[in-house]
PDB file of C-alpha atoms in Angstrom:
ATOM      1  CA  TYR P 773      21.045  10.079  -6.804  1.00 94.00           C
ATOM      2  CA  GLN P 774      19.034   7.224  -5.975  1.00 94.00           C
ATOM      3  CA  PRO P 775      21.287   4.152  -4.888  1.00 94.00           C
ATOM      4  CA  GLN P 776      20.803   0.757  -6.756  1.00 94.00           C
ATOM      5  CA  TYR P 777      21.623  -2.589  -4.907  1.00 94.00           C
ATOM      6  CA  ALA P 778      22.290  -5.899  -5.716  1.00 94.00           C
ATOM      7  CA  LEU P 779      20.007  -8.263  -4.014  1.00 92.00           C
ATOM      8  CA  LYS P 780      22.420 -11.316  -3.868  1.00 88.00           C
ATOM      9  CA  ASP P 781      25.040  -9.742  -1.238  1.00 89.00           C
ATOM     10  CA  GLY P 782      23.447  -6.376  -0.718  1.00 89.00           C
ATOM     11  CA  THR P 783      26.286  -4.411  -2.483  1.00 91.00           C
ATOM     12  CA  LEU P 784      25.790  -1.042  -3.972  1.00 92.00           C
ATOM     13  CA  LYS P 785      25.998  -1.357  -7.703  1.00 93.00           C
ATOM     14  CA  GLY P 786      25.502   2.608  -8.747  1.00 94.00           C
ATOM     15  CA  TYR P 787      23.118   5.199  -8.564  1.00 96.00           C
ATOM     16  CA  GLU P 788      20.357   6.471 -11.075  1.00 96.00           C
ATOM     17  CA  ALA P 789      20.626  10.437 -11.813  1.00 96.00           C
ATOM     18  CA  LEU P 790      17.430  12.263 -10.937  1.00 93.00           C
ATOM     19  CA  ILE P 791      16.442  15.732 -11.341  1.00 92.00           C
ATOM     20  CA  ARG P 792      14.638  18.280  -9.227  1.00 90.00           C
ATOM     21  CA  TRP P 793      13.907  22.057  -9.674  1.00 90.00           C
ATOM     22  CA  ASP P 794      14.986  23.896  -6.688  1.00 90.00           C
ATOM     23  CA  HIS P 795      12.460  26.942  -7.376  1.00 92.00           C
ATOM     24  CA  PRO P 796      13.067  30.286  -5.636  1.00 93.00           C
ATOM     25  CA  THR P 797       9.563  30.785  -4.323  1.00 94.00           C
ATOM     26  CA  LYS P 798       8.042  27.260  -4.830  1.00 92.00           C
ATOM     27  CA  GLY P 799      10.678  25.048  -3.455  1.00 93.00           C
ATOM     28  CA  ILE P 800      11.367  21.809  -4.725  1.00 90.00           C
ATOM     29  CA  ILE P 801       9.265  20.811  -7.769  1.00 92.00           C
ATOM     30  CA  ARG P 802       9.359  17.249  -8.843  1.00 90.00           C
ATOM     31  CA  PRO P 803      10.162  16.197 -12.467  1.00 90.00           C
ATOM     32  CA  ASP P 804       6.479  14.912 -12.668  1.00 89.00           C
ATOM     33  CA  ASP P 805       5.457  18.257 -12.795  1.00 93.00           C
ATOM     34  CA  PHE P 806       7.851  20.055 -14.879  1.00 93.00           C
ATOM     35  CA  ILE P 807       9.234  17.609 -17.406  1.00 91.00           C
ATOM     36  CA  PRO P 808       6.006  17.126 -19.436  1.00 91.00           C
ATOM     37  CA  ILE P 809       6.143  21.104 -19.630  1.00 93.00           C
ATOM     38  CA  ALA P 810       9.653  20.971 -20.722  1.00 93.00           C
ATOM     39  CA  GLU P 811       9.024  18.154 -23.405  1.00 90.00           C
ATOM     40  CA  ASP P 812       6.141  20.406 -24.709  1.00 92.00           C
ATOM     41  CA  THR P 813       8.477  23.642 -25.239  1.00 93.00           C
ATOM     42  CA  GLY P 814      11.392  21.857 -26.547  1.00 90.00           C
ATOM     43  CA  LEU P 815      13.602  22.629 -23.558  1.00 93.00           C
ATOM     44  CA  ILE P 816      13.971  18.947 -22.462  1.00 93.00           C
ATOM     45  CA  GLU P 817      16.676  18.720 -25.072  1.00 92.00           C
ATOM     46  CA  GLU P 818      18.965  21.554 -23.041  1.00 94.00           C
ATOM     47  CA  ILE P 819      17.883  19.923 -19.800  1.00 94.00           C
ATOM     48  CA  GLY P 820      18.632  16.388 -20.740  1.00 94.00           C
ATOM     49  CA  THR P 821      22.356  17.414 -21.838  1.00 95.00           C
ATOM     50  CA  TRP P 822      22.805  19.465 -18.794  1.00 96.00           C
ATOM     51  CA  VAL P 823      21.791  16.256 -16.648  1.00 96.00           C
ATOM     52  CA  LEU P 824      24.038  13.670 -18.829  1.00 97.00           C
ATOM     53  CA  ASN P 825      26.968  16.084 -18.342  1.00 97.00           C
ATOM     54  CA  HIS P 826      26.605  16.708 -14.647  1.00 96.00           C
ATOM     55  CA  ALA P 827      26.134  13.054 -13.976  1.00 97.00           C
ATOM     56  CA  CYS P 828      29.184  12.006 -15.860  1.00 98.00           C
ATOM     57  CA  ARG P 829      31.402  14.564 -14.108  1.00 97.00           C
ATOM     58  CA  GLU P 830      29.855  13.706 -10.691  1.00 95.00           C
ATOM     59  CA  ALA P 831      30.488   9.904 -11.250  1.00 96.00           C
ATOM     60  CA  ALA P 832      34.122  10.692 -12.343  1.00 96.00           C
ATOM     61  CA  LEU P 833      34.630  12.042  -8.792  1.00 94.00           C
ATOM     62  CA  TRP P 834      33.478   8.937  -6.915  1.00 93.00           C
ATOM     63  CA  GLN P 835      36.141   7.288  -4.921  1.00 89.00           C
ATOM     64  CA  ASP P 836      34.671   3.735  -5.914  1.00 90.00           C
ATOM     65  CA  ARG P 837      35.464   3.386  -9.783  1.00 91.00           C
ATOM     66  CA  SER P 838      33.286   0.260 -10.082  1.00 92.00           C
ATOM     67  CA  ARG P 839      29.925   2.123  -9.275  1.00 94.00           C
ATOM     68  CA  LYS P 840      27.910   3.031 -12.519  1.00 96.00           C
ATOM     69  CA  VAL P 841      25.424   6.172 -13.076  1.00 98.00           C
ATOM     70  CA  ALA P 842      22.215   5.735 -14.879  1.00 98.00           C
ATOM     71  CA  VAL P 843      20.797   8.732 -16.958  1.00 98.00           C
ATOM     72  CA  ASN P 844      17.254   8.681 -18.495  1.00 95.00           C
ATOM     73  CA  VAL P 845      16.632   9.795 -21.854  1.00 94.00           C
ATOM     74  CA  SER P 846      13.101  10.765 -22.801  1.00 89.00           C
ATOM     75  CA  PRO P 847      11.870   9.942 -26.346  1.00 89.00           C
ATOM     76  CA  PRO P 848      11.309  13.963 -26.903  1.00 90.00           C
ATOM     77  CA  GLN P 849      15.257  14.407 -26.223  1.00 91.00           C
ATOM     78  CA  PHE P 850      16.426  11.405 -28.053  1.00 93.00           C
ATOM     79  CA  ILE P 851      17.480  12.585 -31.403  1.00 91.00           C
ATOM     80  CA  ALA P 852      18.819   9.767 -33.859  1.00 88.00           C
ATOM     81  CA  GLY P 853      22.217  10.710 -35.188  1.00 89.00           C
ATOM     82  CA  GLU P 854      22.581  13.293 -32.350  1.00 93.00           C
ATOM     83  CA  THR P 855      22.219  11.584 -29.093  1.00 96.00           C
ATOM     84  CA  GLN P 856      25.101   9.821 -29.408  1.00 96.00           C
ATOM     85  CA  LYS P 857      27.367  12.810 -30.310  1.00 96.00           C
ATOM     86  CA  ARG P 858      25.980  14.269 -26.952  1.00 97.00           C
ATOM     87  CA  VAL P 859      27.051  10.993 -25.041  1.00 98.00           C
ATOM     88  CA  ALA P 860      30.418  11.080 -26.359  1.00 98.00           C
ATOM     89  CA  GLN P 861      30.827  14.588 -25.569  1.00 97.00           C
ATOM     90  CA  ALA P 862      29.906  14.074 -22.008  1.00 98.00           C
ATOM     91  CA  LEU P 863      32.141  11.174 -21.653  1.00 98.00           C
ATOM     92  CA  GLN P 864      35.104  13.167 -23.193  1.00 98.00           C
ATOM     93  CA  ASN P 865      34.697  16.187 -21.123  1.00 97.00           C
ATOM     94  CA  SER P 866      34.294  14.323 -17.990  1.00 97.00           C
ATOM     95  CA  ARG P 867      36.867  11.489 -18.669  1.00 97.00           C
ATOM     96  CA  LEU P 868      34.255   8.981 -17.376  1.00 98.00           C
ATOM     97  CA  ASP P 869      35.023   5.463 -18.188  1.00 98.00           C
ATOM     98  CA  PRO P 870      32.198   4.495 -20.453  1.00 98.00           C
ATOM     99  CA  LYS P 871      31.510   1.125 -18.703  1.00 98.00           C
ATOM    100  CA  ARG P 872      30.040   3.358 -15.969  1.00 98.00           C
ATOM    101  CA  LEU P 873      27.582   5.184 -17.756  1.00 98.00           C
ATOM    102  CA  GLU P 874      24.237   3.606 -18.209  1.00 98.00           C
ATOM    103  CA  ILE P 875      21.441   5.310 -20.573  1.00 98.00           C
ATOM    104  CA  GLU P 876      17.859   4.386 -19.761  1.00 96.00           C
ATOM    105  CA  ILE P 877      15.413   4.311 -22.422  1.00 93.00           C
ATOM    106  CA  THR P 878      11.519   3.558 -22.636  1.00 86.00           C
ATOM    107  CA  GLU P 879      10.276   1.373 -25.542  1.00 80.00           C
ATOM    108  CA  SER P 880       8.039   4.169 -26.665  1.00 81.00           C
ATOM    109  CA  LEU P 881      11.033   5.624 -28.195  1.00 83.00           C
ATOM    110  CA  LEU P 882      11.406   2.516 -30.335  1.00 78.00           C
ATOM    111  CA  ILE P 883       8.011   3.009 -31.792  1.00 76.00           C
ATOM    112  CA  SER P 884       8.247   5.890 -34.111  1.00 69.00           C
ATOM    113  CA  ASN P 885      11.543   5.415 -35.877  1.00 71.00           C
ATOM    114  CA  THR P 886      12.828   1.920 -34.986  1.00 81.00           C
ATOM    115  CA  ASP P 887      15.640   1.351 -37.320  1.00 87.00           C
ATOM    116  CA  ALA P 888      17.244   4.771 -36.520  1.00 90.00           C
ATOM    117  CA  VAL P 889      16.786   4.783 -32.772  1.00 90.00           C
ATOM    118  CA  ILE P 890      18.504   1.109 -32.867  1.00 91.00           C
ATOM    119  CA  GLU P 891      21.448   2.289 -34.996  1.00 93.00           C
ATOM    120  CA  THR P 892      22.101   5.197 -32.664  1.00 94.00           C
ATOM    121  CA  LEU P 893      21.761   3.000 -29.548  1.00 94.00           C
ATOM    122  CA  GLN P 894      24.134   0.487 -30.977  1.00 95.00           C
ATOM    123  CA  GLN P 895      26.547   3.246 -31.567  1.00 96.00           C
ATOM    124  CA  ILE P 896      26.122   4.407 -27.880  1.00 97.00           C
ATOM    125  CA  ARG P 897      26.715   0.792 -26.818  1.00 96.00           C
ATOM    126  CA  ASP P 898      29.573   0.644 -29.040  1.00 97.00           C
ATOM    127  CA  MET P 899      31.500   3.088 -27.081  1.00 97.00           C
ATOM    128  CA  GLY P 900      31.238   0.825 -23.834  1.00 98.00           C
ATOM    129  CA  VAL P 901      27.913   2.464 -22.583  1.00 98.00           C
ATOM    130  CA  SER P 902      25.347   0.142 -21.385  1.00 97.00           C
ATOM    131  CA  ILE P 903      21.487   0.460 -22.324  1.00 96.00           C
ATOM    132  CA  ALA P 904      18.644  -0.309 -20.131  1.00 95.00           C
ATOM    133  CA  MET P 905      15.048  -0.860 -20.911  1.00 92.00           C
ATOM    134  CA  ASP P 906      13.010   1.623 -18.458  1.00 91.00           C
ATOM    135  CA  ASP P 907       9.467   0.854 -17.302  1.00 84.00           C
ATOM    136  CA  PHE P 908       9.155  -2.453 -18.647  1.00 83.00           C
ATOM    137  CA  GLY P 909       5.672  -4.022 -18.996  1.00 70.00           C
ATOM    138  CA  THR P 910       3.820  -0.661 -19.271  1.00 69.00           C
ATOM    139  CA  GLY P 911       3.934  -0.850 -23.181  1.00 61.00           C
ATOM    140  CA  TYR P 912       2.695  -3.258 -25.679  1.00 55.00           C
ATOM    141  CA  SER P 913       5.871  -4.450 -27.510  1.00 55.00           C
ATOM    142  CA  SER P 914       8.330  -4.911 -24.862  1.00 61.00           C
ATOM    143  CA  LEU P 915       9.181  -8.682 -25.971  1.00 69.00           C
ATOM    144  CA  SER P 916       9.498  -7.777 -29.647  1.00 71.00           C
ATOM    145  CA  TYR P 917      11.960  -4.940 -28.613  1.00 74.00           C
ATOM    146  CA  LEU P 918      13.978  -7.241 -26.489  1.00 79.00           C
ATOM    147  CA  GLY P 919      14.786  -9.532 -29.876  1.00 77.00           C
ATOM    148  CA  LEU P 920      15.530  -6.332 -31.884  1.00 79.00           C
ATOM    149  CA  PHE P 921      18.258  -4.830 -29.643  1.00 84.00           C
ATOM    150  CA  PRO P 922      20.743  -6.327 -27.037  1.00 85.00           C
ATOM    151  CA  PHE P 923      19.723  -4.494 -23.985  1.00 92.00           C
ATOM    152  CA  ASP P 924      22.082  -4.748 -20.721  1.00 95.00           C
ATOM    153  CA  LYS P 925      19.531  -4.370 -18.320  1.00 95.00           C
ATOM    154  CA  ILE P 926      15.549  -4.583 -17.943  1.00 93.00           C
ATOM    155  CA  LYS P 927      13.735  -2.130 -15.268  1.00 93.00           C
ATOM    156  CA  VAL P 928      10.574  -3.294 -14.209  1.00 91.00           C
ATOM    157  CA  ASP P 929       7.977  -0.201 -13.651  1.00 88.00           C
ATOM    158  CA  ARG P 930       7.456   1.019 -10.211  1.00 90.00           C
ATOM    159  CA  ALA P 931       3.691   0.394 -10.636  1.00 90.00           C
ATOM    160  CA  PHE P 932       4.224  -3.462 -10.556  1.00 92.00           C
ATOM    161  CA  THR P 933       6.475  -3.094  -7.512  1.00 94.00           C
ATOM    162  CA  GLN P 934       4.051  -1.180  -5.497  1.00 93.00           C
ATOM    163  CA  SER P 935       1.188  -3.361  -6.237  1.00 94.00           C
ATOM    164  CA  LEU P 936       3.123  -6.668  -5.270  1.00 94.00           C
ATOM    165  CA  GLU P 937       1.265  -6.734  -1.883  1.00 94.00           C
ATOM    166  CA  THR P 938      -2.432  -6.401  -3.276  1.00 94.00           C
ATOM    167  CA  ASN P 939      -2.533  -7.402  -7.040  1.00 94.00           C
ATOM    168  CA  PRO P 940      -1.711 -11.193  -7.891  1.00 94.00           C
ATOM    169  CA  HIS P 941      -1.530 -10.144 -11.670  1.00 92.00           C
ATOM    170  CA  ALA P 942       1.318  -7.586 -10.777  1.00 92.00           C
ATOM    171  CA  ARG P 943       3.291 -10.739  -8.735  1.00 94.00           C
ATOM    172  CA  ALA P 944       2.679 -12.787 -12.100  1.00 92.00           C
ATOM    173  CA  ILE P 945       3.933  -9.972 -14.520  1.00 89.00           C
ATOM    174  CA  LEU P 946       6.986  -9.351 -12.114  1.00 92.00           C
ATOM    175  CA  ARG P 947       7.837 -13.116 -12.238  1.00 93.00           C
ATOM    176  CA  SER P 948       7.442 -13.316 -15.803  1.00 90.00           C
ATOM    177  CA  ALA P 949      10.071 -10.403 -16.149  1.00 90.00           C
ATOM    178  CA  VAL P 950      12.463 -11.889 -14.058  1.00 93.00           C
ATOM    179  CA  LEU P 951      12.270 -15.235 -15.741  1.00 92.00           C
ATOM    180  CA  LEU P 952      12.311 -13.606 -19.276  1.00 89.00           C
ATOM    181  CA  GLY P 953      15.338 -11.512 -18.063  1.00 91.00           C
ATOM    182  CA  HIS P 954      17.044 -14.937 -17.167  1.00 92.00           C
ATOM    183  CA  SER P 955      16.454 -16.389 -20.526  1.00 90.00           C
ATOM    184  CA  PHE P 956      17.894 -13.380 -22.192  1.00 89.00           C
ATOM    185  CA  LYS P 957      20.710 -13.387 -19.753  1.00 92.00           C
ATOM    186  CA  ILE P 958      19.606  -9.740 -19.043  1.00 92.00           C
ATOM    187  CA  PRO P 959      19.525  -8.635 -15.212  1.00 93.00           C
ATOM    188  CA  VAL P 960      16.397  -7.078 -13.941  1.00 94.00           C
ATOM    189  CA  ILE P 961      16.222  -4.341 -11.679  1.00 95.00           C
ATOM    190  CA  ALA P 962      12.795  -3.578  -9.614  1.00 95.00           C
ATOM    191  CA  GLU P 963      12.353   0.293  -8.814  1.00 93.00           C
ATOM    192  CA  GLY P 964       9.980   1.662  -6.459  1.00 93.00           C
ATOM    193  CA  VAL P 965      10.910  -0.695  -3.555  1.00 95.00           C
ATOM    194  CA  GLU P 966       9.089   0.994  -0.419  1.00 94.00           C
ATOM    195  CA  THR P 967       8.234  -2.178   1.870  1.00 95.00           C
ATOM    196  CA  GLU P 968      10.029  -5.278   3.357  1.00 94.00           C
ATOM    197  CA  ARG P 969       7.243  -7.438   2.047  1.00 95.00           C
ATOM    198  CA  GLN P 970       8.101  -6.270  -1.558  1.00 96.00           C
ATOM    199  CA  LEU P 971      11.859  -6.903  -1.080  1.00 95.00           C
ATOM    200  CA  GLN P 972      11.148 -10.148   0.036  1.00 94.00           C
ATOM    201  CA  PHE P 973       8.843 -10.954  -2.691  1.00 95.00           C
ATOM    202  CA  LEU P 974      11.682  -9.595  -5.289  1.00 95.00           C
ATOM    203  CA  HIS P 975      14.233 -11.731  -3.530  1.00 93.00           C
ATOM    204  CA  LYS P 976      12.389 -14.961  -3.975  1.00 94.00           C
ATOM    205  CA  ALA P 977      11.489 -14.240  -7.483  1.00 94.00           C
ATOM    206  CA  GLY P 978      15.304 -13.895  -8.141  1.00 93.00           C
ATOM    207  CA  CYS P 979      15.393 -10.321  -8.807  1.00 95.00           C
ATOM    208  CA  LEU P 980      18.984  -9.188  -9.133  1.00 94.00           C
ATOM    209  CA  GLN P 981      18.890  -5.483  -8.260  1.00 95.00           C
ATOM    210  CA  VAL P 982      16.512  -3.059  -6.496  1.00 95.00           C
ATOM    211  CA  GLN P 983      15.949   0.693  -5.646  1.00 95.00           C
ATOM    212  CA  GLY P 984      13.415   2.618  -3.838  1.00 93.00           C
ATOM    213  CA  PHE P 985      12.727   4.760  -0.640  1.00 91.00           C
ATOM    214  CA  LEU P 986      12.951   1.593   1.561  1.00 91.00           C
ATOM    215  CA  PHE P 987      16.868   2.111   1.313  1.00 86.00           C
ATOM    216  CA  GLY P 988      16.580   5.567   2.053  1.00 77.00           C
ATOM    217  CA  LYS P 989      15.971   8.896   0.390  1.00 80.00           C
ATOM    218  CA  HIS P 990      18.095  10.342  -2.834  1.00 86.00           C
ATOM    219  CA  LEU P 991      21.266  11.818  -2.275  1.00 88.00           C
ATOM    220  CA  LEU P 992      22.712  15.013  -3.182  1.00 87.00           C
ATOM    221  CA  PRO P 993      26.093  14.876  -4.671  1.00 84.00           C
ATOM    222  CA  SER P 994      27.875  16.347  -1.711  1.00 83.00           C
ATOM    223  CA  GLN P 995      26.333  13.372   0.212  1.00 86.00           C
ATOM    224  CA  ILE P 996      27.559  10.246  -1.937  1.00 84.00           C
ATOM    225  CA  LYS P 997      31.228  11.372  -0.506  1.00 72.00           C
ATOM    226  CA  LYS P 998      29.882  10.613   2.858  1.00 69.00           C
ATOM    227  CA  PHE P 999      27.526   7.419   2.077  1.00 74.00           C
ATOM    228  CA  HIS P1000      28.297   4.169   3.525  1.00 64.00           C
ATOM    229  CA  PRO P1001      26.059   2.074   1.967  1.00 65.00           C
ATOM    230  CA  SER P1002      24.665  -1.175   3.395  1.00 61.00           C
ATOM    231  CA  LEU P1003      21.544  -3.384   2.674  1.00 63.00           C
ATOM    232  CA  ASP P1004      21.353  -6.080   5.204  1.00 55.00           C
ATOM    233  CA  ARG P1005      17.551  -6.795   4.224  1.00 52.00           C
ATOM    234  CA  THR P1006      18.628  -9.330   1.693  1.00 43.00           C
ATOM    235  CA  GLY P1007      16.697 -12.832   2.459  1.00 41.00           C
ATOM    236  CA  SER P1008      15.006 -11.399   5.101  1.00 40.00           C
TER     237      SER P1008
END
């Protein structure tokens, strides 16, 4: 689980659920290596359902009931007309408050079957679950999709965050994303924050939330119970 912080006051808002494969002989395998294979072979649906259910059950056990858990749903595992049933089942099994669950999707999901996807997303949102657009800025139709569906959060792709110190175009894009979020009244979160200079820029740009290795490594479920979060870098 990777912590997500509010830049305004440094409070911990929640976690993004991430998956790693602990292979018996090869050790820890990153999702970039095995998720594409899982998508190609059709195993991603089973893996995605497992992650969703486990994340909801873990979050239901957290002492602070205000913290949310974000779960990624990739296009190959998203099934219009079915995904909302899996979300509803995960919430029922875990007894997690729907307001504490956030589903992250990428805009590529909306390209193939926009109407059916939007209908499914709306049904998920009607449960009280929030919907975030992930990897914002990497596609070609982000602006149009913001007009089609009322997203609850925009996540700026890590590629822009990690280029802030060297690429003026990345800085311009991030500023524009933050202004766009303010216009739509949608909070913007930057992922992949790894340096103090990146954090300073995001703070000055008005980005509301951040996550990344600058604030520590990912936490195992057992570590969250002992985790005492603090973000004292705000405004530094």
